[in-house]
PDB file of C-alpha atoms in Angstrom:
ATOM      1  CA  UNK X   1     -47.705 138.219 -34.389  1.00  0.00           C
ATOM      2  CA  UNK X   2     -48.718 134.603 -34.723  1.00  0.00           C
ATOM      3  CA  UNK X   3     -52.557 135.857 -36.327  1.00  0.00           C
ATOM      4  CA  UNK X   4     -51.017 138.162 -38.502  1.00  0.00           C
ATOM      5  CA  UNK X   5     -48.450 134.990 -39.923  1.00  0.00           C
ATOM      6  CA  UNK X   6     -51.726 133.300 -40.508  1.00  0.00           C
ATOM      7  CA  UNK X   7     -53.561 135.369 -41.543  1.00  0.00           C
ATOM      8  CA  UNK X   8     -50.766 136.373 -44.362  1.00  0.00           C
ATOM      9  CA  UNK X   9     -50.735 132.428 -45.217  1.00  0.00           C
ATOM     10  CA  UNK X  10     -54.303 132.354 -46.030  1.00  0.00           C
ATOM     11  CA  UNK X  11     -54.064 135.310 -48.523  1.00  0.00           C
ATOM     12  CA  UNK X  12     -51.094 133.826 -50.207  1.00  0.00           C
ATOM     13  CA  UNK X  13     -52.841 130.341 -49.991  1.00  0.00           C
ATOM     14  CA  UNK X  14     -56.529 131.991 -51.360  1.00  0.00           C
ATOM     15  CA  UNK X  15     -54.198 133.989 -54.352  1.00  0.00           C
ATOM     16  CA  UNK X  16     -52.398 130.735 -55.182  1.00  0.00           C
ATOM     17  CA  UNK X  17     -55.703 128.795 -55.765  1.00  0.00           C
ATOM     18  CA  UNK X  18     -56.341 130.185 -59.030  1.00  0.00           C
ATOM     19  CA  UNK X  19     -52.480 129.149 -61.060  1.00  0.00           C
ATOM     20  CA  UNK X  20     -53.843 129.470 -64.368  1.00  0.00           C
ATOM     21  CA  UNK X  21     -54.461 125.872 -65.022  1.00  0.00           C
ATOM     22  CA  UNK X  22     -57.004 124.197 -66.420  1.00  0.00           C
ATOM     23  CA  UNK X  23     -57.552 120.630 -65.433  1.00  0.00           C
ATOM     24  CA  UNK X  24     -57.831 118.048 -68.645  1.00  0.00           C
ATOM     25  CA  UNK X  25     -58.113 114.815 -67.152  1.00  0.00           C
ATOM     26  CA  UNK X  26     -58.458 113.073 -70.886  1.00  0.00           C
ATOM     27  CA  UNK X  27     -55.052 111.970 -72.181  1.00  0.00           C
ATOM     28  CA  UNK X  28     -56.204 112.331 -75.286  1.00  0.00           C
ATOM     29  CA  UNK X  29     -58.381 115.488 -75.267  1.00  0.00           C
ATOM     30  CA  UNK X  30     -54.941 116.966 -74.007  1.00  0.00           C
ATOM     31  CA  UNK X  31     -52.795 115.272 -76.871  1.00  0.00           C
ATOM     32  CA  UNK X  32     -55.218 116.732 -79.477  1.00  0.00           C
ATOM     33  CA  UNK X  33     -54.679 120.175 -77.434  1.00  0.00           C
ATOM     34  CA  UNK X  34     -51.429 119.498 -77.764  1.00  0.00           C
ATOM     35  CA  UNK X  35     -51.866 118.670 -81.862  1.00  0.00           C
ATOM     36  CA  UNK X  36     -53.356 121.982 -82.115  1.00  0.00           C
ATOM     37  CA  UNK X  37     -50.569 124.093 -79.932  1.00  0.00           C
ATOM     38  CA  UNK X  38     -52.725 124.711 -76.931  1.00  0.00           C
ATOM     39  CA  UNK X  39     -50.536 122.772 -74.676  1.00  0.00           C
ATOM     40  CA  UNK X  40     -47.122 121.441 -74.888  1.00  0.00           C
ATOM     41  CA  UNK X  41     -47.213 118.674 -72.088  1.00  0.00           C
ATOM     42  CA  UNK X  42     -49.552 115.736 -71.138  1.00  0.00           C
ATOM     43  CA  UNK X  43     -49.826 116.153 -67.280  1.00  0.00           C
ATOM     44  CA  UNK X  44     -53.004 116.813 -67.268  1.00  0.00           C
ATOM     45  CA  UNK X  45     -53.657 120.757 -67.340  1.00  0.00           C
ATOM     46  CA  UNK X  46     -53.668 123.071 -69.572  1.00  0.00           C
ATOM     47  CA  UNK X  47     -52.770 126.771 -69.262  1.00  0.00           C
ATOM     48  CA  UNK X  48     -55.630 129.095 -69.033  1.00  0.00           C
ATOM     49  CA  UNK X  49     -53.264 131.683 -70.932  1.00  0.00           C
ATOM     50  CA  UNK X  50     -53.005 129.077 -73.996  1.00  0.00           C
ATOM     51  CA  UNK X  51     -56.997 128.970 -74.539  1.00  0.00           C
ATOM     52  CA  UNK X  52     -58.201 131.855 -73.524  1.00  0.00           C
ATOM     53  CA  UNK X  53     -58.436 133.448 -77.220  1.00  0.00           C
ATOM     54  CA  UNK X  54     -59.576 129.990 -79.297  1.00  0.00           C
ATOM     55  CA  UNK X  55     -62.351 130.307 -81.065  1.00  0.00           C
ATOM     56  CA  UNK X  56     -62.804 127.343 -83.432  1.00  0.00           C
ATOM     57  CA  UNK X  57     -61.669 123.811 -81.971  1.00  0.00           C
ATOM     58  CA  UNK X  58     -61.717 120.275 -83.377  1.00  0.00           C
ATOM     59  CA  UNK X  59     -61.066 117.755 -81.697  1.00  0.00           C
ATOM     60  CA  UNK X  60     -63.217 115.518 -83.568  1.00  0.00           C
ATOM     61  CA  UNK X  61     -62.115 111.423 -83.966  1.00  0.00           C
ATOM     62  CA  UNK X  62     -60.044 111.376 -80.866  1.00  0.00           C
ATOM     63  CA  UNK X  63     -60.369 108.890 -79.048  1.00  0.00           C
ATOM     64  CA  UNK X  64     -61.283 111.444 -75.966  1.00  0.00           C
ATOM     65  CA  UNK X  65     -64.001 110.206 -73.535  1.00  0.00           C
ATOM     66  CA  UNK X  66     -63.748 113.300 -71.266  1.00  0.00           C
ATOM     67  CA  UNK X  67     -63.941 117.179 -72.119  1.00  0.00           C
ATOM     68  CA  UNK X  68     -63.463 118.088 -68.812  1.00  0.00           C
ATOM     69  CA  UNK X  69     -61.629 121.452 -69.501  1.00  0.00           C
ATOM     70  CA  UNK X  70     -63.535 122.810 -72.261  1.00  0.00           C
ATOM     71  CA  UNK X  71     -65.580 124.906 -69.861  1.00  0.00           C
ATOM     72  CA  UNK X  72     -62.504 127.318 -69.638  1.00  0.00           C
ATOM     73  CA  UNK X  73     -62.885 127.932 -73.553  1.00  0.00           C
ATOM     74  CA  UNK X  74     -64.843 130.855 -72.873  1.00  0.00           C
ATOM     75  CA  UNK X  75     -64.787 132.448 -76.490  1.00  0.00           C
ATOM     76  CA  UNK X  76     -65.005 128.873 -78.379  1.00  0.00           C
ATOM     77  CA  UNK X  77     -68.054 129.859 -80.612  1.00  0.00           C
ATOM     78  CA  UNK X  78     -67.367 126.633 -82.823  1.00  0.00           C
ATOM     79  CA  UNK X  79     -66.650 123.376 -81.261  1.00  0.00           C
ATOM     80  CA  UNK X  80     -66.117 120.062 -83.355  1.00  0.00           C
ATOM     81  CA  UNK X  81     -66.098 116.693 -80.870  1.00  0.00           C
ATOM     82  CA  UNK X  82     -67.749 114.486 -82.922  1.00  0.00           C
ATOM     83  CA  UNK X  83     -66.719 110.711 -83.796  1.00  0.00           C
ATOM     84  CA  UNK X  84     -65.476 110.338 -79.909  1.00  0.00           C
ATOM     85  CA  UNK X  85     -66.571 108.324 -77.068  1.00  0.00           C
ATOM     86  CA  UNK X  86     -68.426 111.110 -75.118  1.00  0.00           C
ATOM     87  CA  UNK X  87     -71.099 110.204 -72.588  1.00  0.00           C
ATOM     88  CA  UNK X  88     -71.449 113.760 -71.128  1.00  0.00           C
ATOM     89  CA  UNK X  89     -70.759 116.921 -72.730  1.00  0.00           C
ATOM     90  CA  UNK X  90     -71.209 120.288 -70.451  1.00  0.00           C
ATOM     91  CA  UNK X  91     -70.923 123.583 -72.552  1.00  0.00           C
ATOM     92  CA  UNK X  92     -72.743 125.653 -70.486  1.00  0.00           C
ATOM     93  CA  UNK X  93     -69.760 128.327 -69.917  1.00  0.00           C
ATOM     94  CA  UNK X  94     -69.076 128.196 -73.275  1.00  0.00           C
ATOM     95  CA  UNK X  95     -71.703 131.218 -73.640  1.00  0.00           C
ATOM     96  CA  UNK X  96     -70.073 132.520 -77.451  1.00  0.00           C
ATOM     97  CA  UNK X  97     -70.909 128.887 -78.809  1.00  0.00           C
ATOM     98  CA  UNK X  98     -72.348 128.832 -82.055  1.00  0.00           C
ATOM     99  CA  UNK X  99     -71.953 125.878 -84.017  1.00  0.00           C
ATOM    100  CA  UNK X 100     -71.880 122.403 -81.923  1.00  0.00           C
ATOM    101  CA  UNK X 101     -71.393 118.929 -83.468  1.00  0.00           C
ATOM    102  CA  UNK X 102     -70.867 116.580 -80.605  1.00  0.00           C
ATOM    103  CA  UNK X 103     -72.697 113.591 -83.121  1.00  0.00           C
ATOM    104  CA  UNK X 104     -71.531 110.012 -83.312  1.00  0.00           C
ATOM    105  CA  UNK X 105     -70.605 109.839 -79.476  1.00  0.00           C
ATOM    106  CA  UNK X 106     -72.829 107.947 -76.510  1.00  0.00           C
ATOM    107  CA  UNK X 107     -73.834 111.135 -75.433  1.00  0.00           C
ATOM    108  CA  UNK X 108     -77.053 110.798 -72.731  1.00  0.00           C
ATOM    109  CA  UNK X 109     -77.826 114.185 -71.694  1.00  0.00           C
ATOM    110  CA  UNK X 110     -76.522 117.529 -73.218  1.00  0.00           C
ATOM    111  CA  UNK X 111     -77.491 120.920 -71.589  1.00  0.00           C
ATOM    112  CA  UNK X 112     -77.236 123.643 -74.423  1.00  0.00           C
ATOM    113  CA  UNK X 113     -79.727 126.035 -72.259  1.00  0.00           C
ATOM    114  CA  UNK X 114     -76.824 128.538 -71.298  1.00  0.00           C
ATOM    115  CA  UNK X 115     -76.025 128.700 -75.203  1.00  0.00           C
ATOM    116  CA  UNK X 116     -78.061 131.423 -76.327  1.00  0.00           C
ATOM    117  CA  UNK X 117     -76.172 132.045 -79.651  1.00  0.00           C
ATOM    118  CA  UNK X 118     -76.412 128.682 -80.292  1.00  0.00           C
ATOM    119  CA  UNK X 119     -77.565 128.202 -84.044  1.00  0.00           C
ATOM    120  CA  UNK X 120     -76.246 125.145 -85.505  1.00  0.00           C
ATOM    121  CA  UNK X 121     -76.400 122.166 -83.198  1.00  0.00           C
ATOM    122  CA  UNK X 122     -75.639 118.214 -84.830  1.00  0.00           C
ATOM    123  CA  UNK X 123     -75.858 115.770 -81.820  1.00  0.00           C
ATOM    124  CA  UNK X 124     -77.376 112.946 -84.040  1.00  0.00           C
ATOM    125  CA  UNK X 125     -75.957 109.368 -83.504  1.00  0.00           C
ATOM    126  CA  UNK X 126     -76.241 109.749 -79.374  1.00  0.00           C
ATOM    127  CA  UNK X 127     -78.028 107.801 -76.515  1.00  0.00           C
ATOM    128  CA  UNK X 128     -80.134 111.558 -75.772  1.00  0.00           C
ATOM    129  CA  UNK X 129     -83.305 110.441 -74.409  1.00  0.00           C
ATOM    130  CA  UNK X 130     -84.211 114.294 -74.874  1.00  0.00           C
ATOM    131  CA  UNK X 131     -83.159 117.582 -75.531  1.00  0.00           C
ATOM    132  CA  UNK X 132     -84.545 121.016 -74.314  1.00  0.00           C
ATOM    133  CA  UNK X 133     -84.139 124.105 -76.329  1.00  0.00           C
ATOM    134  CA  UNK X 134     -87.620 125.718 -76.247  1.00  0.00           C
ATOM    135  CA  UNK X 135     -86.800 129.387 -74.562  1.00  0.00           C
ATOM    136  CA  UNK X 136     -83.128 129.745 -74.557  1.00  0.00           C
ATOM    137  CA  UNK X 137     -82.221 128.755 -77.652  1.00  0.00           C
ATOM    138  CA  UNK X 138     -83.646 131.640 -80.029  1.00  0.00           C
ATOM    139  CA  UNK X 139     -80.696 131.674 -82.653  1.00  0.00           C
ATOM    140  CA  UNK X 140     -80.676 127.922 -83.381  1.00  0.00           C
ATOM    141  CA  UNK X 141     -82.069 127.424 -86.861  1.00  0.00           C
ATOM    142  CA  UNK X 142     -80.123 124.130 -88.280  1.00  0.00           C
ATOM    143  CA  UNK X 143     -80.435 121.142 -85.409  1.00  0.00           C
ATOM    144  CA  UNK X 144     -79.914 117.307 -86.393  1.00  0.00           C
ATOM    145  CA  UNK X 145     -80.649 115.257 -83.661  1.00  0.00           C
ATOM    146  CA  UNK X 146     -81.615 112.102 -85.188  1.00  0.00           C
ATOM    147  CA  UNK X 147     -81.040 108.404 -84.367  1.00  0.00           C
ATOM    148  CA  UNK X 148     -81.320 109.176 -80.675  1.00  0.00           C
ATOM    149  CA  UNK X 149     -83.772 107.638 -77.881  1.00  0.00           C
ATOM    150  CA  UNK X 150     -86.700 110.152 -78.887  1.00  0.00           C
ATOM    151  CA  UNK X 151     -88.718 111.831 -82.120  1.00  0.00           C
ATOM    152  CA  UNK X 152     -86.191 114.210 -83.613  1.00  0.00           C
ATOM    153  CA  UNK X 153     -88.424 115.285 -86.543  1.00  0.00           C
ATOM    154  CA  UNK X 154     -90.940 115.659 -83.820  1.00  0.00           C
ATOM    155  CA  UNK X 155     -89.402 118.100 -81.832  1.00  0.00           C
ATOM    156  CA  UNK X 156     -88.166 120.314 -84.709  1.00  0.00           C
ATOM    157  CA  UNK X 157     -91.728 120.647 -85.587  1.00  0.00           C
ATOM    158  CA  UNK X 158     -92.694 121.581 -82.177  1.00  0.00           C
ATOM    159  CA  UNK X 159     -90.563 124.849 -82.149  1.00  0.00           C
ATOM    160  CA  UNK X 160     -90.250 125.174 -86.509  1.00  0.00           C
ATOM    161  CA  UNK X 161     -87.185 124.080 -87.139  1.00  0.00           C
TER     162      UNK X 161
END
C-alpha cells in the first residue's frame, strides 16, 4: 500500500510540474506584457494560455534587461526589443521568427541559428563581437548589424546581403 501512495504522489507531483506558467523574471518585461494584455499581474509568470497565439510583440523602450520568457512565444514571427538594456537575447524556440530588431541594447552574443525563417534581422548598436548566419539562415535578406565589435559591411558581403 505504502509504494502504491508513492508512487501515486510522483505522478501527481510529475503532472503538476508543467502549471502553465511561464517564468518572467523582468519586472518590466512583465509590465509591458501586462501593457499589451498578456498578463494581468506582476509576480513574475506569465500564463502559457495568454501567449500562446501572439504573433507580433513590442516591447521596445522598456526599460527590460531580461527576456527570460520569450522562449514560450512559440508563434512570435515579429519581435520588437529594441532601445532596452539587453545583454543576452535567446530566440532559439522562437522557430516562426521573422523579423528581429533587438538594436540599441548591450547585446554580446545573439544565436539566430534555430531561426530559419528569419529574414529581417536589425541588431545594430550592440557589443556583438560576431554573428553567425552562414547555413541556417537562408530567408534573411535585410540584416543591419552595424556599430558592433566587428565588420558588418564585411560580413554581408561574405554571404550577399
Amino acid at each position: 500500500m505504502k509504494k502504491i501512495i508513492i508512487a501515486l504522489f510522483c505522478c501527481v507531483s510529475l503532472v503538476g510540474c508543467d502549471d502553465g506558467k511561464v517564468a518572467v523574471p523582468d519586472n518590466n518585461f512583465e509590465r509591458a506584457l501586462i501593457e499589451l494584455d498578456y498578463d494581468d499581474l506582476i509576480d513574475g509568470y506569465v500564463l502559457k494560455s495568454g501567449i500562446k497565439n501572439c504573433k507580433e510583440l513590442d516591447v521596445r523602450d522598456k526599460g527590460i534587461s531580461d527576456l527570460t520568457g520569450i522562449e514560450a512565444f512559440t508563434y512570435l514571427e515579429n519581435l520588437r526589443c529594441d532601445y532596452n538594456q539587453l545583454t543576452n537575447l535567446n530566440v532559439s524556440q522562437n522557430h516562426a521568427l521573422i523579423r528581429l530588431n533587438c538594436s540599441n541594447n548591450k547585446l554580446i552574443s545573439l544565436d539566430i541559428s534555430n531561426n530559419t525563417y528569419l529574414e529581417i534581422l536589425f541588431c545594430n548598436n550592440n557589443q556583438l563581437t560576431n554573428l553567425d548566419f552562414r547555413y541556417y539562415n537562408t530567408a534573411l535578406q535585410v540584416i543591419n548589424c552595424t556599430n558592433n565589435k566587428f565588420d558588418c559591411e564585411a560580413l554581408k558581403a561574405k554571404y550577399n546581403l
